[in-house]
Coordinates of C-alpha atoms in Angstrom, one line a residue:
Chain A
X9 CA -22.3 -18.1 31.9
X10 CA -20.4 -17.1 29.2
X11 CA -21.6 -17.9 25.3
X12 CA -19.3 -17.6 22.4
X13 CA -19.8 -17.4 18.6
X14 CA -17.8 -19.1 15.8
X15 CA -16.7 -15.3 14.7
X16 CA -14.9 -15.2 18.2
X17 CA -17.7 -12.7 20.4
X18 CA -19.0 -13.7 23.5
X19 CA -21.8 -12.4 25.7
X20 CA -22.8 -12.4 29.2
X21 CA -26.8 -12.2 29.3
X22 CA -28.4 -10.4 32.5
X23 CA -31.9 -10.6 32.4
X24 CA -32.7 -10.0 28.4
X25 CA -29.2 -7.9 27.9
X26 CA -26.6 -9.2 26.7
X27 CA -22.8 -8.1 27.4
X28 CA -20.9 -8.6 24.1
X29 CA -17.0 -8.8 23.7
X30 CA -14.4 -10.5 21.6
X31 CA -12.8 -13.2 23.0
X32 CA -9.5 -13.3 24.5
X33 CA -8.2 -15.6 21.2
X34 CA -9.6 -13.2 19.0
X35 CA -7.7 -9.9 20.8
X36 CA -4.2 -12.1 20.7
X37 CA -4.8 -12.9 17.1
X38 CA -5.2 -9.0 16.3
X39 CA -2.7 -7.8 18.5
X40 CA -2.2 -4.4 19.6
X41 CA -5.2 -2.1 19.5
X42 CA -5.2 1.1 18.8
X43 CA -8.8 2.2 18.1
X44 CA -12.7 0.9 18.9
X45 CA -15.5 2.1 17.0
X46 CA -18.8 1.0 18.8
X47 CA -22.4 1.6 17.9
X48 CA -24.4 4.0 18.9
X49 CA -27.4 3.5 21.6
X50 CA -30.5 2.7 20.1
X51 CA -29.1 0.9 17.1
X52 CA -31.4 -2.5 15.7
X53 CA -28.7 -4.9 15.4
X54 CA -29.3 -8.1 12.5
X55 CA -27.4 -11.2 13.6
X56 CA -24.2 -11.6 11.5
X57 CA -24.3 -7.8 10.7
X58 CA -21.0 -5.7 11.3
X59 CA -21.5 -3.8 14.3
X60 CA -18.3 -2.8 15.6
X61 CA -14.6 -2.3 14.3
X62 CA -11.5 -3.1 16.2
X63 CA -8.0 -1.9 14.6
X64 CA -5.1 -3.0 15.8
X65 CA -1.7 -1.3 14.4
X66 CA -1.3 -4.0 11.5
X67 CA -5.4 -4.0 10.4
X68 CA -8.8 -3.2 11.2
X69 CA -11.6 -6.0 11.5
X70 CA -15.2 -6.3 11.8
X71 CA -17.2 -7.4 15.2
X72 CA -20.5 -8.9 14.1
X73 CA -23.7 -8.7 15.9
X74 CA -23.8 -12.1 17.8
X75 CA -27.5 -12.5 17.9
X76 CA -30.7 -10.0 16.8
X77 CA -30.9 -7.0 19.1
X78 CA -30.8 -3.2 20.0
X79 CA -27.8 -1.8 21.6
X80 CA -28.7 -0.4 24.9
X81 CA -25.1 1.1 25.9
X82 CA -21.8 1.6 24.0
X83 CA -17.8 1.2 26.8
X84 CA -16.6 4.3 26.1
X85 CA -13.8 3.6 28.3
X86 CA -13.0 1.0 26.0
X87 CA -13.1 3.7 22.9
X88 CA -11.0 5.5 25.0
X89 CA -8.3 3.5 26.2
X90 CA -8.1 0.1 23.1
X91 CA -5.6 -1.5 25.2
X92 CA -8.3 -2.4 27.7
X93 CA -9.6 -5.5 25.1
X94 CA -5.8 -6.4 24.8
X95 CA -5.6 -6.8 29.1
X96 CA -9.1 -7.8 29.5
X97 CA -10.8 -8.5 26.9
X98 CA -13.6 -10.5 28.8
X99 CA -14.1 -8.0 31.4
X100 CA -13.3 -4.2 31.1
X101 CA -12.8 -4.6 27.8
X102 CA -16.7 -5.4 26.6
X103 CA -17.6 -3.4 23.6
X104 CA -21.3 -3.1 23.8
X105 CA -24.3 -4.3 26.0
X106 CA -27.6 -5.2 23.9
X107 CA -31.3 -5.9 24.6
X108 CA -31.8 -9.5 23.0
X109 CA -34.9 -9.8 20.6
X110 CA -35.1 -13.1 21.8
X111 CA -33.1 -14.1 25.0
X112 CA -33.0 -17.6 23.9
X113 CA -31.3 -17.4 21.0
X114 CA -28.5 -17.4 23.1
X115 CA -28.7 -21.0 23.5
X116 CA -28.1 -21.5 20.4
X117 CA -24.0 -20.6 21.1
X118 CA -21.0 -22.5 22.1
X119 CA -20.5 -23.4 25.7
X120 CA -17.2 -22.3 27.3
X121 CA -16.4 -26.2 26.2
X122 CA -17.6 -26.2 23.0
X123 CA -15.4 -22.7 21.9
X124 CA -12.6 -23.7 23.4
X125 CA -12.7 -27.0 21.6
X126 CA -13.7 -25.0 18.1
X127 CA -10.6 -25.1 15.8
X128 CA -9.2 -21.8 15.3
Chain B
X3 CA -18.0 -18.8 -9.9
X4 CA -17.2 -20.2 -6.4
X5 CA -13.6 -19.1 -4.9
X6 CA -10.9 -21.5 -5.1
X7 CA -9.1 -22.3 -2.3
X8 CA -5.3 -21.0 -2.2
X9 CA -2.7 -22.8 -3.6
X10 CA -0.7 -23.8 -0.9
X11 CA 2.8 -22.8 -1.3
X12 CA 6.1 -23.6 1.0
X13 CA 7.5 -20.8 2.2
X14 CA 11.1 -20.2 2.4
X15 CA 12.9 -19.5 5.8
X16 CA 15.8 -17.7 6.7
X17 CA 18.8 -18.7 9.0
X18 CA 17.6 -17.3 11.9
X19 CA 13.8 -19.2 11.5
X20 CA 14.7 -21.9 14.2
X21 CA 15.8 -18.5 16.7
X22 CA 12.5 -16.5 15.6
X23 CA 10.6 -19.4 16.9
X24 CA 12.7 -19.6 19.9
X25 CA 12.1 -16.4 20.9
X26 CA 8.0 -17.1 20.5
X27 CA 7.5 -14.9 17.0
X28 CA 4.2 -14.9 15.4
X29 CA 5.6 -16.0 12.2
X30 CA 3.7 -15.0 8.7
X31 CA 4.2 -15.4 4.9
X32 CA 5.9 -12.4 3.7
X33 CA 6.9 -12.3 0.1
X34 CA 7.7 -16.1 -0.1
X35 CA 9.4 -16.2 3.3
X36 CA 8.2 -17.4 6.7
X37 CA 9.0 -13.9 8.4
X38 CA 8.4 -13.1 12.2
X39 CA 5.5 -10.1 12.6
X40 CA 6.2 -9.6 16.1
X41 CA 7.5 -11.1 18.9
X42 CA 6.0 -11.9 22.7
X43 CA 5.6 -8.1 23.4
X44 CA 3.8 -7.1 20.3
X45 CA 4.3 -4.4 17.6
X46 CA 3.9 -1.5 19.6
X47 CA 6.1 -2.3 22.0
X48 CA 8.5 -2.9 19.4
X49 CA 8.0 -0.1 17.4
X50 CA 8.9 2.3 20.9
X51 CA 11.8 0.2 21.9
X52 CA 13.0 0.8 18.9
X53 CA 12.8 4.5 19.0
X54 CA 14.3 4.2 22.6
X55 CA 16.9 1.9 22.4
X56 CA 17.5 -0.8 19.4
X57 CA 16.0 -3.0 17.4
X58 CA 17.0 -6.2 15.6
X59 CA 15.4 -7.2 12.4
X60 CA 15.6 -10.3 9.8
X61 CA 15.5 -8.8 6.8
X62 CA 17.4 -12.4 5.2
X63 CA 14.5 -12.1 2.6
X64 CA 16.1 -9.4 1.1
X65 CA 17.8 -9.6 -1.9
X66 CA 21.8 -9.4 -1.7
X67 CA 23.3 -9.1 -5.5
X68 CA 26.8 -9.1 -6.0
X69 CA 28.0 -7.1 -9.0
X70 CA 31.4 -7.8 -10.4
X71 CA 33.3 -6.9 -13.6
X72 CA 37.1 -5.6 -14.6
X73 CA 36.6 -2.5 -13.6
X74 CA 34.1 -1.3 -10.9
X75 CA 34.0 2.0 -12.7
X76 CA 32.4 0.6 -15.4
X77 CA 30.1 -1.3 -13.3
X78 CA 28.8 2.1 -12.1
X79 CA 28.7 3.3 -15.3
X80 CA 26.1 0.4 -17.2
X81 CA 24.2 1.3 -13.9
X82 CA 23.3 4.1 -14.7
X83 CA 21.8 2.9 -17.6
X84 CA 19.7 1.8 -15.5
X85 CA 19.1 3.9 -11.9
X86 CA 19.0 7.3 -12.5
X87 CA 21.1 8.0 -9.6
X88 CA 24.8 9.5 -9.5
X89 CA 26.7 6.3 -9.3
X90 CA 29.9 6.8 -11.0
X91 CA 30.3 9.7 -8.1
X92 CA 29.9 6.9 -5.8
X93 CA 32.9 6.5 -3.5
X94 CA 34.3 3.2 -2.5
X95 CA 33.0 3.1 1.1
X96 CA 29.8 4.5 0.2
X97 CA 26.4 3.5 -0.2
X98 CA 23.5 5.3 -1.9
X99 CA 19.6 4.8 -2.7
X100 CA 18.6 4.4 -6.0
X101 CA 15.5 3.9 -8.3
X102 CA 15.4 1.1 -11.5
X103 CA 13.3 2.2 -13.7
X104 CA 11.4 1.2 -16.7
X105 CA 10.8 2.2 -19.9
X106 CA 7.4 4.3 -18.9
X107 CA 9.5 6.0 -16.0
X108 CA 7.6 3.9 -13.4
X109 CA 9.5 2.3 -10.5
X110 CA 10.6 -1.6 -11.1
X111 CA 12.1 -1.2 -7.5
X112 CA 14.1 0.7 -4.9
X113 CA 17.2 -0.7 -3.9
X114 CA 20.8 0.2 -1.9
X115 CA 24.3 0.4 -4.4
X116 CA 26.9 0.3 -2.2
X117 CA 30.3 0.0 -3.9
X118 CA 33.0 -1.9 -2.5
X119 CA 36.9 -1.3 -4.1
X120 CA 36.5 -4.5 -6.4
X121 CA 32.9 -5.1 -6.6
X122 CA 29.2 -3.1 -6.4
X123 CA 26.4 -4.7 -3.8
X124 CA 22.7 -3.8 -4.5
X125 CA 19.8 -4.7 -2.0
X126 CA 16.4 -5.2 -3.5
X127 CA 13.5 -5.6 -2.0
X128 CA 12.7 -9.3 -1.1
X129 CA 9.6 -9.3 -3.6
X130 CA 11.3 -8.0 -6.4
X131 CA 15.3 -9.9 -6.2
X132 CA 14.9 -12.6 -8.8
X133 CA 13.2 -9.9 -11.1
X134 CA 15.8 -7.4 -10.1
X135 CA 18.8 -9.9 -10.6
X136 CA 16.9 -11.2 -14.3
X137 CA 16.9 -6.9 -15.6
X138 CA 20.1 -6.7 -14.2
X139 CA 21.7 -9.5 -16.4
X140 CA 19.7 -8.8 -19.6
X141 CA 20.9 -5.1 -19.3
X142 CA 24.1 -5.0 -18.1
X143 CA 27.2 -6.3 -20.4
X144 CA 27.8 -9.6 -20.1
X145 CA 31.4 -8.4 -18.6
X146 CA 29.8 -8.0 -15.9
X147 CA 28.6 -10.8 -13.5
X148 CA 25.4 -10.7 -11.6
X149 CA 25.7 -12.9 -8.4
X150 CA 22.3 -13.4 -6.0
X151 CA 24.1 -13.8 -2.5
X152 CA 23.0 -16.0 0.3
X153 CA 23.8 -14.1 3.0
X154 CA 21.6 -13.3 5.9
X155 CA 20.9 -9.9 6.5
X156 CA 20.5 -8.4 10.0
X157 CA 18.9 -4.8 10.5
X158 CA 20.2 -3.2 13.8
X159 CA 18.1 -0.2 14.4
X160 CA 17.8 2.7 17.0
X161 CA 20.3 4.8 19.8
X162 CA 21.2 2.1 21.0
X163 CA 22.4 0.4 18.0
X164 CA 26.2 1.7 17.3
X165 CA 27.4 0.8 21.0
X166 CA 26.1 -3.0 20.5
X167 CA 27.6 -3.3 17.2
X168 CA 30.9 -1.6 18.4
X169 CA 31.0 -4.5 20.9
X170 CA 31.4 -7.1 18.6
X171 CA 33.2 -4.4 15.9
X172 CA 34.2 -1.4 17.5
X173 CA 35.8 0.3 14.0
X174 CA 31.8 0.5 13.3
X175 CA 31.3 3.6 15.5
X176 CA 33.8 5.8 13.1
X177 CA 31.2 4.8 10.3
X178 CA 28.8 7.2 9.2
X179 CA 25.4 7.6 7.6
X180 CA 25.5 5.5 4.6
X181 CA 29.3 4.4 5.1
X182 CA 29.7 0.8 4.2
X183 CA 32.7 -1.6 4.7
X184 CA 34.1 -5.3 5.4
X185 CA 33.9 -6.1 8.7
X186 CA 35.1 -9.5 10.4
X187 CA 31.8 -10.5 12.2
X188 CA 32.2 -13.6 15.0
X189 CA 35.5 -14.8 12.7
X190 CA 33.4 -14.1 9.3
X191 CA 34.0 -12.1 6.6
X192 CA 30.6 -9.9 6.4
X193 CA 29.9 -6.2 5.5
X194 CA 28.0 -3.1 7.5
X195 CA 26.5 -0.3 6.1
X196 CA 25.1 2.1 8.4
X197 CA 21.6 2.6 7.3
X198 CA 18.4 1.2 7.6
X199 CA 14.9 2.1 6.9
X200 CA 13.0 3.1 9.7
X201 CA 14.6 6.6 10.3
X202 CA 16.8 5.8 13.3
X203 CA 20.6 5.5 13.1
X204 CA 21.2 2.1 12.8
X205 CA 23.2 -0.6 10.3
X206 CA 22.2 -3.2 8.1
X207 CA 24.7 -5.9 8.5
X208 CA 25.4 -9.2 5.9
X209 CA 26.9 -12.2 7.3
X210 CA 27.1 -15.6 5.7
X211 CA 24.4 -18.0 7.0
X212 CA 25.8 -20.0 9.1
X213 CA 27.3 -17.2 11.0
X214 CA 23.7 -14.9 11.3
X215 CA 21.9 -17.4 14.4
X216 CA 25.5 -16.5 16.6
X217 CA 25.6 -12.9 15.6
X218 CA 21.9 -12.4 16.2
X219 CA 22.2 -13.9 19.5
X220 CA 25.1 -12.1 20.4
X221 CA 23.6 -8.7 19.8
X222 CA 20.6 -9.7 21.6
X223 CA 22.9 -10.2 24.6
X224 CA 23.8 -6.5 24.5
X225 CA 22.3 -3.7 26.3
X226 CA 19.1 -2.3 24.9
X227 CA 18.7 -4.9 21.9
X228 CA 16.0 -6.6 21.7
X229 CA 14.4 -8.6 18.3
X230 CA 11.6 -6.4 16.4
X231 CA 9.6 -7.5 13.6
X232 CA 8.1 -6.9 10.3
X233 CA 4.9 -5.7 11.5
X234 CA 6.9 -2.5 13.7
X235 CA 9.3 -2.2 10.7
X236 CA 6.2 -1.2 8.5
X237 CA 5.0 1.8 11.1
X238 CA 8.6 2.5 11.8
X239 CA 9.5 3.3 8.0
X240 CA 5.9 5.1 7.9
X241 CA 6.5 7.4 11.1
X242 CA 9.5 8.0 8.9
X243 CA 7.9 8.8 5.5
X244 CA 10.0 6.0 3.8
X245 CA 8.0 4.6 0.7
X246 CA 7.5 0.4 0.7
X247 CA 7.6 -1.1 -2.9
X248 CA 4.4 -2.1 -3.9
X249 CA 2.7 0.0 -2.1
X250 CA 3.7 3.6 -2.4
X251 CA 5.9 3.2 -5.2
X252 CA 5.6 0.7 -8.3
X253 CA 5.4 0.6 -11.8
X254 CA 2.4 2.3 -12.0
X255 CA 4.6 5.8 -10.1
X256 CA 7.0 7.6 -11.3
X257 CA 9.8 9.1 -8.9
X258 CA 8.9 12.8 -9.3
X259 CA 5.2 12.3 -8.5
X260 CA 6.7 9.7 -5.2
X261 CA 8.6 13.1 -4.5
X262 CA 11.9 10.6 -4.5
X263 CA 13.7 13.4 -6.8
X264 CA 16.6 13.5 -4.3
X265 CA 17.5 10.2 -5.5
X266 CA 18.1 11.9 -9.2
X267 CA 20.7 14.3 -8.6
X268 CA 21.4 17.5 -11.3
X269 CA 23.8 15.1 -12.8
X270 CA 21.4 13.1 -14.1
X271 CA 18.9 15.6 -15.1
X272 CA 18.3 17.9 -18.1
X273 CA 21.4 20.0 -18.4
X274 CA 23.4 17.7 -15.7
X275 CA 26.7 16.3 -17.2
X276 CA 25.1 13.0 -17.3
X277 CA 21.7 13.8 -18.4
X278 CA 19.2 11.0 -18.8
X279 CA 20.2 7.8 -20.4
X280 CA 18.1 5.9 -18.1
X281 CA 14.5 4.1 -18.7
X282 CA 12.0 6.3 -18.9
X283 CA 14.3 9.3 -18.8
X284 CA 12.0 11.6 -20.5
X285 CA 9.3 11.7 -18.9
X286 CA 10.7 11.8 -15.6
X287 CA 12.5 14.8 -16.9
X288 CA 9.5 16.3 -18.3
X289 CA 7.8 15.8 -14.6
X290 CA 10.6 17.6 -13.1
X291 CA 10.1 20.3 -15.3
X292 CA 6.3 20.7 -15.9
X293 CA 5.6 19.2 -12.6
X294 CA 3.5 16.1 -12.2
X295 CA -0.1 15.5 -11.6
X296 CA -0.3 14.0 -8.8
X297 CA 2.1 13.8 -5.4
X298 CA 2.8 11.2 -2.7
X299 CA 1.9 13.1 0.4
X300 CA 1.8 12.9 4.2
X301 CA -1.2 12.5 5.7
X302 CA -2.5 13.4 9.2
X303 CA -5.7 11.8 9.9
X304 CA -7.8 14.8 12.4
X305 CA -9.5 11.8 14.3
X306 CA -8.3 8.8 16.1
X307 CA -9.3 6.2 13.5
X308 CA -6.7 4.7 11.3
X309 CA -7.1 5.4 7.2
X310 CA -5.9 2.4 5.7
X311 CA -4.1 1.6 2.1
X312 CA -7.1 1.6 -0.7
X313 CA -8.9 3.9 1.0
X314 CA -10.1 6.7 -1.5
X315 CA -9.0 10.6 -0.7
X316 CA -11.6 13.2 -1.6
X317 CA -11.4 17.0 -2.0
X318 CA -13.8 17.2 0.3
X319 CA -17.0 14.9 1.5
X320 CA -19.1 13.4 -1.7
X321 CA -16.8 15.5 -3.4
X322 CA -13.8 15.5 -6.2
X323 CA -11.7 12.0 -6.2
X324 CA -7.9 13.1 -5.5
X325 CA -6.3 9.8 -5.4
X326 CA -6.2 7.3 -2.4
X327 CA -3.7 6.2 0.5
X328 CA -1.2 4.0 -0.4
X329 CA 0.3 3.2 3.3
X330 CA -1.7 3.9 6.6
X331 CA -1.5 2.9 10.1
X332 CA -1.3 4.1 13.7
X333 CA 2.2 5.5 14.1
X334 CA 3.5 4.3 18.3
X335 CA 5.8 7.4 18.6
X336 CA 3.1 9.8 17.4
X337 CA 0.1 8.1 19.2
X338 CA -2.0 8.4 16.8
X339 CA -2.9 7.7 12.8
X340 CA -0.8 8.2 9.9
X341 CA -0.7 7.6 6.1
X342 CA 0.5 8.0 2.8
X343 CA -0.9 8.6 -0.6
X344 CA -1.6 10.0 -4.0
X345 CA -3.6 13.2 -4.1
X346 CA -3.8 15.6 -7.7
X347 CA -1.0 18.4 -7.2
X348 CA -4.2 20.7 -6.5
X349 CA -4.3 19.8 -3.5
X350 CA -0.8 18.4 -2.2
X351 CA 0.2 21.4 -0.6
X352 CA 1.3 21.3 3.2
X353 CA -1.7 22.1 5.4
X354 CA -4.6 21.5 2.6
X355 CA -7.6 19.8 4.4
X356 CA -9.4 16.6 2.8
X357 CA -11.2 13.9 3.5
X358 CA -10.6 9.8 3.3
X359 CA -13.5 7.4 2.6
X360 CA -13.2 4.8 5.7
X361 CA -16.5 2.7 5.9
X362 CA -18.8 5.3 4.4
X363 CA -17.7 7.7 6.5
X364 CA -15.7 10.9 5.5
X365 CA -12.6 11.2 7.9
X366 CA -11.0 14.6 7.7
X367 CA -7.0 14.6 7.0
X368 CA -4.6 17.4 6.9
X369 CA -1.6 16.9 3.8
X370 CA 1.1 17.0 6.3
X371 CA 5.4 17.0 5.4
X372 CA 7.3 14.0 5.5
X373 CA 8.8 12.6 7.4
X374 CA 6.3 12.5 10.2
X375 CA 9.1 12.3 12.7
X376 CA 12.9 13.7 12.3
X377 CA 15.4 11.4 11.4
X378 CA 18.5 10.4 13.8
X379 CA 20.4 9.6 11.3
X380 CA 24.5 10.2 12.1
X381 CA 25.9 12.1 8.9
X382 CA 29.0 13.1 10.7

């Protein structure tokens, strides 16, 4: 099941790792993109803390870290092709998978229902 | 203190704002106006078809002012009082670029004269027109009357561009770069020039309001055109090293260190027949012959990350501050970064290697000539 944050992320956890992504509103919203800056493997990610950058042509934002974690493996294909978030942003186009510090923090995010309801 | 929320303001709209959301346009505040930033296929898309085949553009924010007196002539004349440009050597037919300046030599605006056999036409930037049209009636004579038009204006851009004008107006096609003239548009009185800013052949085309919705739709229904917007204009006009007011130019620059010096021909400078007699004429004269400080330069960034405007340019990392970019961006047709900025003359020769300051990091850029990408332009 998917969970979403307020800062327009979701995750996918499997076990204590977490798949994390930006959702497909949030990809629209930026438009094109043209480059993906991941962390590195091994990183201790702080909830709220900027841990990626997506840059579309028009701007670059931050991707925060969704929950408290380590980053256990970084989509290169993603780094190498952007326009995968833009076609698929909640499938080939995950950023980073992470090793929860505490897998029930996920519970903590919106439902499916609850983000799509969130006003954006 | 606690931020204050923004003051809402109502934007302005242009004629064609009921066909931008027709067409499914992302629509954004842009210098007072509710302007489309891109349409269904996005700004990349845009930017190539463009380059490929033609591009329409609102640019109805713009400023349109009307200049008439007795005597054109002299209307050229109290101009250059104030643009240093060669306007009395302006044909009737012809359009040229041109800088108002101010009494430091910095740049109040960049704008298009184009001069018509019984009256002048100067397009501002959409930020600037009401200050534009206020310097322009304090400083010219009251002889001559400053009119703000409201006309749309349409930007047709790209190869494909002459042919689907041509349709509508075939005498366009005879026109040449920065040839202007009357042309009956749809059963109204309008004007073409053929220019543009995003380095593709192309003409900016004025109709009166009511007629703009029509014509847009009926160049839309010609081969190749489809509707661009601001968002593609901004890498187009980058790709082709054209400077944007209020960000690579301003008060704050003078035209020799923007490197706009071909738009102050020898007439105008020391020793030309015309010499100075514009705001801030000497020290833009003294720049051109001592040379300035610093230089607005191209910039290649060596990796695949974007280098933004704001973004400080070093000699090298933790080293010397040089300036910072003033326009950045991925460019489509290059298919990768590109930028603009301010660097000390030091290092503002083609092929010198620095660094931008991105996120902490120290992104290695190569000073690179403008434009990044030939013009099409058709000068004869």
């Amino acid at each position: 099941m998917l969970r979403f944050t307020e800062d327009h992320e979701w995750l996918r956890l499997e076990g204590d790792v977490a798949t994390v992504g930006i959702t497909r509103h949030a990809a629209e919203q930026l438009g094109d993109l043209v480059f993906v800056d991941l962390p590195k493997v091994g990183t201790t990610l702080s909830k709220g803390a900027a841990a990626a950058v997506v840059e579309s042509v028009k701007a670059a934002s931050d991707v925060y870290a969704p929950l408290d974690g380590e980053v256990t493996e970084a989509n290169d294909a993603v780094v190498a092709a952007p326009e995968t978030v833009n076609q698929d942003p909640e499938g080939a186009g995950w950023l980073y998978r992470m090793r929860l510090a505490d897998p029930s923090s996920l519970d903590a995010l919106m439902d499916e229902a609850a983000y799509a309801a969130l006003p954006k | 203190m606690s931020a204050q929320p923004a003051e809402s303001v109502a934007l302005e709209t242009t004629p064609l704002h009921d066909l931008h959301q027709r067409l499914g346009a992302r629509m954004v505040p842009f210098a007072g106006y509710s302007m489309p930033l891109h349409y269904p296929p996005g700004q990349l898309k845009e930017h190539l078809h463009t380059r490929a085949a033609a591009g329409l553009f609102d640019v109805s924010h713009m400023g349109q002012i009307l200049l008439r007196g007795e005597d054109p002539a002299a209307i050229a004349r109290a101009l250059e009082g104030l643009i240093p440009a060669d306007l009395v050597g302006l044909k009737v037919g012809r359009q040229r670029y041109g800088l108002l300046t101010d009494a430091a030599g910095g740049i109040l605006d960049d704008l298009m004269v184009a001069r018509f056999e019984d009256h002048v036409v100067v397009v501002v930037n959409a930020a600037n027109k009401k200050a534009d049209a206020a310097h322009l009636r304090a400083h010219l004579p009251a002889a001559i009357t400053v009119e703000e038009r409201p006309d749309a204006l349409l930007a047709l851009q790209g190869p494909a561009a002459e042919a689907a004008l041509a349709a509508l107006a075939p005498e366009v096609a005879a026109m040449r770069f920065l040839d202007v003239r009357a042309v009956t548009l749809l059963g109204a009185p309008g004007f073409v020039a053929r220019s543009g800013y995003t380095g593709e052949d192309g003409f900016e085309i004025s109709v009166p309001a009511a007629v703009a919705a029509p014509l847009a739709e009926a160049l839309l229904a010609q081969p190749g055109v489809q509707p661009v917007g601001l968002g593609a204009r901004d890498t187009l006009r980058l790709e082709a090293g054209l400077c944007l007011h209020g960000a690579d130019i301003g008060p704050d620059t003078s035209p020799v260190e923007a490197g706009l010096t071909f738009a102050i021909p020898k007439v105008r400078r020391r020793g030309g027949a015309r010499e100075g007699g514009f705001p801030g004429a000497a020290r833009i004269l003294h720049e051109f012959e001592a040379g300035p400080a610093r230089r607005r330069v191209g910039l290649r960034p060596e990796g695949r990350a974007p280098v933004r405007a704001g973004a400080p340019l070093l000699a090298e990392a933790g080293g010397a501050p040089l300036g910072r970019v003033t326009s950045g961006s991925f460019g489509p047709s290059l298919g990768g970064p590109v930028a603009m900025g301010y660097v000390a003359a030091s290092h503002a020769a083609d092929g010198t290697r620095i660094v931008a300051e991105v996120r902490g990091q120290a992104l290695p850029l190569a000073v690179t000539p403008l434009p990044f990408l030939a013009a099409t332009f058709k000068r004869d």
